XYZ file of C-alpha atoms in Angstrom:
527
model
C -0.185 -0.173 0.114
C 1.004 3.196 -1.213
C 2.107 6.116 1.053
C 1.980 9.046 -0.421
C 5.243 11.301 1.121
C 3.284 14.283 0.501
C 0.809 12.563 3.311
C 3.307 11.312 5.412
C 4.957 14.752 5.578
C 1.871 17.049 6.418
C 1.078 14.547 8.942
C 3.896 14.668 10.446
C 4.328 17.876 9.999
C 0.850 18.182 12.264
C 1.814 15.919 14.770
C 5.563 17.506 15.944
C 3.722 21.053 16.226
C -0.049 19.290 18.048
C 1.964 18.833 20.386
C 4.441 21.436 21.341
C 4.279 24.011 23.533
C 3.735 27.445 21.679
C 7.004 29.852 20.423
C 7.850 31.712 17.721
C 5.288 31.607 14.709
C 6.599 29.248 11.787
C 8.361 30.970 8.945
C 6.790 31.437 5.976
C 9.885 29.904 3.729
C 12.703 27.309 4.703
C 15.654 28.359 4.757
C 17.605 26.511 1.354
C 21.055 25.693 2.332
C 23.332 25.185 0.370
C 24.354 21.591 1.241
C 21.679 20.052 3.219
C 23.736 17.693 6.443
C 21.676 14.069 7.011
C 22.209 12.546 10.219
C 24.106 8.932 9.250
C 21.940 5.865 9.750
C 23.236 5.134 12.771
C 23.005 8.607 14.303
C 19.050 8.216 13.263
C 18.983 4.960 14.881
C 20.511 6.014 17.951
C 18.451 8.899 18.101
C 15.046 6.724 18.819
C 16.735 6.657 22.302
C 17.539 10.242 22.918
C 15.800 11.789 25.865
C 14.494 14.575 23.817
C 11.072 13.946 21.972
C 12.102 16.092 18.981
C 14.980 13.605 18.317
C 12.745 10.843 18.239
C 10.176 11.982 16.258
C 12.741 13.452 13.783
C 14.487 9.552 13.727
C 11.298 8.526 13.170
C 10.706 10.564 10.174
C 13.374 10.090 8.463
C 14.056 6.402 9.026
C 10.124 5.691 7.738
C 11.557 8.012 4.437
C 14.443 5.849 4.390
C 12.386 3.216 4.300
C 14.712 1.562 7.096
C 12.496 -1.388 7.924
C 15.450 -2.756 10.542
C 14.275 -0.163 12.774
C 10.093 -1.265 12.400
C 10.750 -2.698 16.193
C 11.798 -0.583 17.393
C 9.456 1.695 16.545
C 6.700 -0.313 17.518
C 7.971 -0.017 21.670
C 7.686 3.564 20.975
C 4.057 3.586 19.844
C 3.129 0.931 22.784
C 5.489 2.813 25.403
C 6.635 6.489 25.144
C 5.816 8.696 27.632
C 5.462 11.753 24.837
C 1.835 11.634 22.834
C 4.356 13.109 19.483
C 6.323 10.221 19.502
C 3.221 7.833 19.556
C 1.408 9.885 17.044
C 4.866 10.180 14.401
C 5.413 5.814 15.415
C 2.041 5.104 14.538
C 2.002 6.891 10.652
C 5.765 5.297 10.658
C 4.185 2.140 10.726
C 1.694 2.840 8.146
C 4.032 4.227 6.048
C 6.059 0.925 6.412
C 2.944 -1.113 5.559
C 3.445 -2.421 8.959
C -0.209 -3.978 9.427
C 1.069 -6.159 12.655
C 0.844 -2.718 14.177
C -2.568 -2.112 13.074
C -4.578 -3.137 15.491
C -2.624 -1.732 18.600
C -2.681 1.488 16.883
C -6.541 1.132 16.409
C -6.302 -0.056 20.151
C -5.001 3.568 20.857
C -8.258 5.237 19.688
C -10.098 4.307 23.156
C -7.195 3.625 25.487
C -4.918 6.762 24.360
C -6.345 9.866 24.965
C -3.598 11.983 24.149
C -2.740 11.482 20.245
C -4.808 12.591 17.969
C -7.874 10.737 16.960
C -6.949 11.605 12.659
C -3.458 10.670 13.319
C -3.878 6.998 14.442
C -7.433 7.005 11.452
C -5.548 8.338 8.929
C -2.768 5.238 9.568
C -5.111 2.264 9.598
C -7.070 4.102 6.687
C -3.557 3.352 5.039
C -3.050 0.221 6.528
C -6.635 -1.080 5.474
C -6.425 -4.491 8.406
C -9.853 -5.585 8.234
C -9.914 -6.344 11.992
C -9.587 -2.742 12.845
C -12.892 -1.942 11.344
C -14.395 -2.545 14.826
C -12.188 -0.468 17.048
C -13.203 2.364 14.603
C -17.388 2.385 14.694
C -17.232 4.110 17.832
C -15.956 6.742 16.012
C -18.937 7.457 14.231
C -20.780 8.228 17.526
C -18.056 10.658 18.574
C -18.964 14.511 19.381
C -16.584 15.367 16.496
C -17.642 15.849 13.793
C -14.265 15.843 11.823
C -13.644 13.010 13.640
C -16.591 10.792 12.900
C -16.154 11.685 8.757
C -12.589 10.265 9.133
C -13.732 7.328 10.479
C -15.809 6.950 7.542
C -13.128 7.548 5.096
C -11.073 4.796 7.322
C -14.331 2.263 7.100
C -14.530 3.144 3.859
C -11.027 2.364 2.839
C -10.785 -0.645 5.166
C -14.437 -1.984 3.163
C -14.925 -4.471 6.255
C -18.639 -5.240 5.655
C -18.727 -7.548 8.408
C -18.936 -4.482 10.587
C -22.008 -3.307 8.481
C -24.369 -4.655 10.185
C -23.475 -3.461 13.655
C -23.695 0.172 12.047
C -27.183 -0.669 10.513
C -27.989 -1.533 14.145
C -26.338 2.022 15.496
C -28.391 3.559 13.061
C -31.717 2.283 13.847
C -31.391 3.389 17.296
C -30.107 6.372 17.057
C -32.939 7.227 14.840
C -35.772 6.327 17.103
C -34.396 9.063 19.352
C -36.602 11.782 20.410
C -33.903 13.896 19.885
C -31.568 12.143 17.714
C -28.528 14.066 16.212
C -29.104 14.409 12.484
C -25.647 14.919 11.716
C -24.757 11.835 13.588
C -27.365 9.629 11.427
C -25.774 11.092 8.701
C -22.376 9.354 9.559
C -24.039 5.728 9.671
C -25.497 6.494 6.790
C -22.896 7.706 5.015
C -20.611 4.122 6.183
C -23.458 2.065 5.094
C -23.728 3.901 1.365
C -19.747 3.470 1.203
C -19.804 -0.130 2.422
C -22.371 -0.865 -0.428
C -24.331 -2.879 2.032
C -27.522 -3.952 0.668
C -29.548 -4.623 3.373
C -29.659 -1.508 4.676
C -31.495 0.047 2.190
C -34.886 -0.715 3.135
C -33.848 1.438 6.347
C -32.552 3.833 4.416
C -35.441 4.390 2.115
C -37.250 5.296 5.997
C -35.425 7.749 6.412
C -35.784 9.610 3.176
C -39.423 9.313 3.554
C -39.755 10.738 7.175
C -36.552 13.037 7.362
C -37.382 16.694 6.811
C -34.582 18.457 4.779
C -31.248 17.557 6.956
C -27.657 16.160 6.659
C -29.276 12.878 7.438
C -31.810 13.063 3.929
C -28.789 14.251 1.740
C -26.936 11.823 3.050
C -29.783 9.315 2.778
C -30.478 9.898 -1.345
C -26.831 9.578 -1.879
C -26.618 6.090 -0.230
C -29.544 4.655 -2.000
C -27.443 5.339 -5.326
C -23.969 3.544 -3.931
C -26.067 0.340 -2.880
C -27.509 0.171 -6.224
C -30.716 -0.130 -4.181
C -33.580 0.353 -7.454
C -36.387 0.691 -4.989
C -35.452 4.009 -3.911
C -36.052 5.558 -7.264
C -39.276 6.032 -6.600
C -38.170 8.259 -3.431
C -35.147 9.964 -5.496
C -37.573 10.983 -8.710
C -39.332 13.070 -5.893
C -36.461 15.052 -4.498
C -36.105 16.591 -7.553
C -39.041 18.408 -7.449
C -38.259 19.578 -3.436
C -36.823 22.469 -2.603
C -34.435 20.929 -0.364
C -31.078 21.813 -2.630
C -28.106 19.897 -1.748
C -31.375 16.880 -1.426
C -31.961 17.438 -5.134
C -28.230 17.302 -6.328
C -27.685 13.955 -4.461
C -30.301 12.392 -5.660
C -29.320 13.591 -9.345
C -25.921 11.412 -8.701
C -28.148 8.354 -7.206
C -30.198 8.536 -10.130
C -27.161 8.200 -12.510
C -25.985 5.774 -10.150
C -28.504 3.082 -10.120
C -28.630 2.618 -14.809
C -32.187 2.679 -14.635
C -33.780 4.918 -17.583
C -37.339 4.190 -16.702
C -37.053 7.585 -14.497
C -36.943 9.014 -17.741
C -40.998 8.894 -18.047
C -41.197 9.762 -14.501
C -38.685 13.068 -14.621
C -40.670 14.232 -18.154
C -43.002 16.022 -16.200
C -40.102 18.077 -14.270
C -39.267 19.728 -17.412
C -42.098 22.012 -17.981
C -41.444 22.878 -14.374
C -41.707 27.125 -13.382
C -38.127 26.289 -11.462
C -34.967 26.328 -13.647
C -32.715 24.126 -10.711
C -35.926 22.230 -11.478
C -35.841 21.753 -14.354
C -31.936 21.175 -15.179
C -31.546 18.731 -12.521
C -34.098 16.617 -13.886
C -32.483 17.165 -17.711
C -29.340 16.001 -16.055
C -30.423 12.764 -14.977
C -32.455 12.389 -18.697
C -29.441 13.253 -20.666
C -27.586 10.735 -19.325
C -29.999 7.848 -20.503
C -29.989 8.444 -24.228
C -32.804 6.363 -25.519
C -34.486 6.507 -28.714
C -37.975 6.592 -27.497
C -36.586 9.575 -25.104
C -35.175 11.441 -27.661
C -38.474 11.105 -29.533
C -40.388 12.291 -26.755
C -38.461 15.308 -25.918
C -38.326 16.096 -29.664
C -42.061 16.939 -29.772
C -41.412 19.025 -26.319
C -38.484 21.251 -28.379
C -41.269 21.702 -31.346
C -44.182 22.201 -28.830
C -41.317 26.146 -28.912
C -42.388 26.859 -25.744
C -40.296 29.551 -24.166
C -39.620 27.671 -20.985
C -38.895 24.200 -22.561
C -36.174 24.995 -25.249
C -33.009 25.081 -23.365
C -33.572 21.854 -21.728
C -34.609 20.154 -24.376
C -32.054 21.324 -26.370
C -29.662 20.445 -23.683
C -30.934 16.725 -23.632
C -31.031 16.242 -27.161
C -27.188 17.565 -27.353
C -26.545 15.190 -25.291
C -28.424 11.986 -26.678
C -26.750 13.405 -30.413
C -29.850 13.140 -31.370
C -28.964 13.846 -34.880
C -33.188 14.101 -35.997
C -33.223 17.086 -33.664
C -30.384 19.020 -35.982
C -32.948 21.001 -38.249
C -35.341 22.044 -35.649
C -32.238 23.146 -33.414
C -30.680 25.350 -35.972
C -33.653 26.756 -37.255
C -34.745 27.909 -33.773
C -31.208 29.233 -33.418
C -31.465 31.408 -36.610
C -34.221 33.353 -34.919
C -32.995 36.208 -32.901
C -36.197 36.386 -31.065
C -36.076 33.095 -29.475
C -34.897 32.051 -25.859
C -32.144 29.673 -25.548
C -29.852 30.358 -28.259
C -26.743 29.640 -26.227
C -28.259 26.185 -25.290
C -29.501 25.286 -28.942
C -25.735 26.356 -30.345
C -23.838 23.845 -27.741
C -26.462 21.569 -28.883
C -25.548 21.391 -32.081
C -21.578 21.233 -31.256
C -22.563 17.820 -29.560
C -24.699 16.581 -32.451
C -21.838 17.553 -34.424
C -22.791 17.246 -37.954
C -20.640 19.422 -39.697
C -23.455 20.977 -41.623
C -24.071 22.951 -38.661
C -20.877 25.061 -38.769
C -22.184 27.863 -40.995
C -25.034 28.355 -39.188
C -22.893 28.301 -36.211
C -20.552 31.064 -37.612
C -23.397 33.245 -38.685
C -24.292 33.548 -35.433
C -20.493 33.790 -33.527
C -20.424 37.499 -36.198
C -23.505 38.982 -34.869
C -23.225 41.831 -33.034
C -24.607 40.824 -29.488
C -27.069 38.296 -28.149
C -26.500 34.757 -25.753
C -26.005 32.860 -29.122
C -22.649 33.852 -29.444
C -21.020 32.264 -26.466
C -22.694 28.691 -27.578
C -21.811 29.263 -30.969
C -17.843 29.389 -29.593
C -18.073 26.416 -27.513
C -19.714 24.430 -30.544
C -17.220 25.245 -33.008
C -14.637 24.187 -30.706
C -16.184 21.066 -29.328
C -17.145 20.142 -33.320
C -12.663 20.913 -34.018
C -13.703 22.914 -36.498
C -10.120 24.134 -37.322
C -11.313 26.574 -39.896
C -13.256 28.437 -38.037
C -10.126 29.649 -36.221
C -9.588 32.560 -37.996
C -13.520 33.669 -36.945
C -12.314 32.863 -33.319
C -9.628 35.062 -33.286
C -11.510 37.670 -34.777
C -14.058 37.379 -31.684
C -11.170 36.514 -29.256
C -10.232 40.130 -30.000
C -13.317 41.675 -30.195
C -16.264 40.265 -28.149
C -17.301 40.867 -24.469
C -15.573 39.467 -22.064
C -17.458 36.258 -21.475
C -17.276 35.765 -25.186
C -13.298 36.749 -25.558
C -13.049 33.567 -22.834
C -15.192 30.983 -24.161
C -13.154 31.448 -28.186
C -9.733 30.990 -26.598
C -11.399 28.043 -24.493
C -12.909 26.795 -27.915
C -9.364 27.010 -29.239
C -8.228 24.892 -26.190
C -10.101 21.960 -27.921
C -9.237 23.140 -31.171
C -5.486 22.703 -29.848
C -4.127 23.623 -33.150
C -0.579 24.408 -33.557
C -1.620 27.412 -36.268
C -2.752 29.235 -33.049
C -0.183 29.304 -31.140
C 1.177 32.982 -32.857
C -1.770 34.597 -31.993
C -2.672 32.908 -28.188
C 1.349 34.206 -27.927
C 0.443 37.572 -28.834
C -2.886 38.029 -26.641
C -1.377 37.181 -23.708
C 0.944 40.127 -24.528
C -1.078 42.399 -24.942
C -3.984 41.141 -22.042
C -2.276 39.713 -19.355
C -5.628 39.575 -17.758
C -6.512 36.350 -20.505
C -3.455 34.727 -19.553
C -4.767 32.026 -17.580
C -6.915 31.296 -20.620
C -4.725 31.854 -23.321
C -1.691 29.682 -21.518
C -4.138 26.694 -20.983
C -4.986 27.240 -24.379
C -0.737 27.090 -24.995
C -0.909 23.701 -23.193
C -3.288 22.141 -25.058
C -0.985 22.459 -28.251
C 1.509 19.156 -28.542
C 5.311 19.784 -29.664
C 8.330 21.713 -28.091
C 7.209 25.189 -29.176
C 4.248 25.176 -27.176
C 6.321 24.485 -24.362
C 8.857 26.969 -25.422
C 6.423 29.587 -25.142
C 5.316 28.642 -21.763
C 8.853 28.482 -20.348
C 9.236 31.916 -21.731
C 6.077 33.033 -20.004
C 7.122 31.350 -16.929
C 9.775 34.000 -16.369
C 7.820 37.102 -16.431
C 7.588 39.915 -14.633
C 3.605 39.865 -14.078
C 2.963 37.769 -11.794
C -0.678 36.837 -12.747
C 1.156 35.158 -16.265
C 3.905 33.877 -14.317
C 1.680 32.603 -12.211
C -0.548 30.490 -15.412
C 2.214 29.991 -17.069
C 3.392 27.311 -13.884
C -0.651 26.165 -13.727
C 0.027 25.544 -17.557
C 2.809 23.913 -17.256
C 1.357 21.612 -14.724
C -0.709 20.449 -17.170
C 1.059 19.941 -19.996
C 3.261 17.366 -17.738
C 6.460 17.719 -20.174
C 9.428 16.925 -18.468
C 10.925 19.474 -20.317
C 10.326 21.621 -18.159
C 11.784 20.572 -14.919
C 15.531 22.541 -14.856
C 13.453 25.744 -16.024
C 10.771 25.506 -13.213
C 13.442 24.407 -10.827
C 15.353 27.105 -11.146
C 12.667 29.881 -10.729
C 11.476 27.738 -7.544
C 15.022 28.328 -6.457
C 14.941 31.931 -6.903
C 11.401 32.713 -5.714
C 9.027 32.921 -2.761
C 5.338 33.146 -1.104
C 3.113 32.407 -3.816
C 4.977 31.799 -7.172
C 6.977 28.996 -5.187
C 4.074 27.529 -4.329
C 3.168 27.716 -8.155
C 6.342 26.436 -9.110
C 5.823 23.529 -6.982
C 2.932 22.541 -7.885
C 3.979 22.489 -11.572
C 6.528 20.037 -10.568
C 4.281 17.895 -9.343
C 2.303 17.777 -12.585
C 5.722 17.400 -14.218
C 8.057 14.905 -12.600
C 4.678 12.730 -10.427
C 7.297 13.710 -7.264
C 5.434 14.697 -3.936
C 7.593 16.901 -2.120
C 6.158 19.485 -0.323
C 9.311 21.851 0.587
C 11.162 23.760 -1.582
C 14.559 22.068 0.521
C 12.930 18.915 -0.651
C 12.740 20.183 -3.921
C 15.758 21.822 -4.574
C 18.246 18.750 -3.158
C 15.715 15.946 -5.745
C 16.478 18.297 -8.222
C 20.832 18.175 -7.095
C 20.865 14.552 -6.574
C 19.386 13.593 -10.081
C 22.033 15.668 -11.761
C 24.583 14.052 -10.482
């Protein structure tokens, strides 16, 4: 099991600072020595017996990072007997990094027996080790008063995936729900675990919760769990949730209906498409769009053809997602009528359908002086990979309103054409505020030339441009950028240093978290 260095280092820092007395504020920038001196292995092992708790914790951390398995036995002893809570917590995380499964149960027992070590440290270690026997020790945490610890217990149990504890959790949930003053947040926790463990026998109980609970965290969790359980009997409850005013519940119901994978709900959701509430309309459309069926598409086309203003947008959305080509002509007719509503949705839907005969109409709409149709046309031409529309996209990227300019550049990113590189480079120079869009588009263009352009902008004196270029370099994932980004990191601090490290993680797939670590790593691979 992999325990990433980033997570390990963050957790260790938390342990070391959680238990220390207050002192000077932590510096924002770590010093970068010319040459970092690391203690020899023999000294690190000796430091496990140091009278100073910081030395013991530091030694545990370094030995775990080095993968020195010979120290596991000693670290186990420290886990169980060290008087300092920070050392015990560090030992738990180190043993998890070592994948020392024999330590899992002792760590799990600490949840109840050790009142000093933070529960999140222990839960993090148990989540990493994924030992089935530890699940029963984690279950009591689900009833803790600390909301964050409960959620961490949920994640740990989901990672361990020991379904044998699910009946116990179900009984606890039932007992809790029967209380007169039931805590809905705790009930939510139980339901979340049952859903993540995909414990289908809990389905009937969760449906009852969904029927009886008022809008609450527990109700939202119940809707989501029904989808995770693939509990098809819950589809009626979920369909009704789409029409309710409970926003989070509606969002979760959409996800669960998609997870259930039952296209029969299309007919039940159809009536919502005429709702006066746009959020309800869109939620229903999102589910229907997920299940392309010929019969459904035919029905939605008829709805579109009525021309009723409140249904054109959602109908076009569904038909576009279904790629229903028979709807193209109706959409094109409506799109060319500037008095029609939802022209942006119509144009975007034509892009999804992807018939190249629509391109001339989309280009014509894009050249209109005003109107929302231009926005859909701009993005549709990108979706359709219409490279011949590139000159027109460049024109509106310079002359349109701010949103149209952004969409035109995003469309160029979808085209990923080397022909657009000079334009995007010039636009970045002239409009630095557009850099986050233009540089992302440049990153989508394959080849060495686009990389060199990004590296040039990465050295810009304009912080917004420099930041955007580093984000784009991370997106491009080209190892040829490593040396330049390292040099930027070497001379940078604050936000730019953070962005440089973000770029290096994308390029190298390494996960160091401090400037020191990155510079020392790069020096080591150059040797």
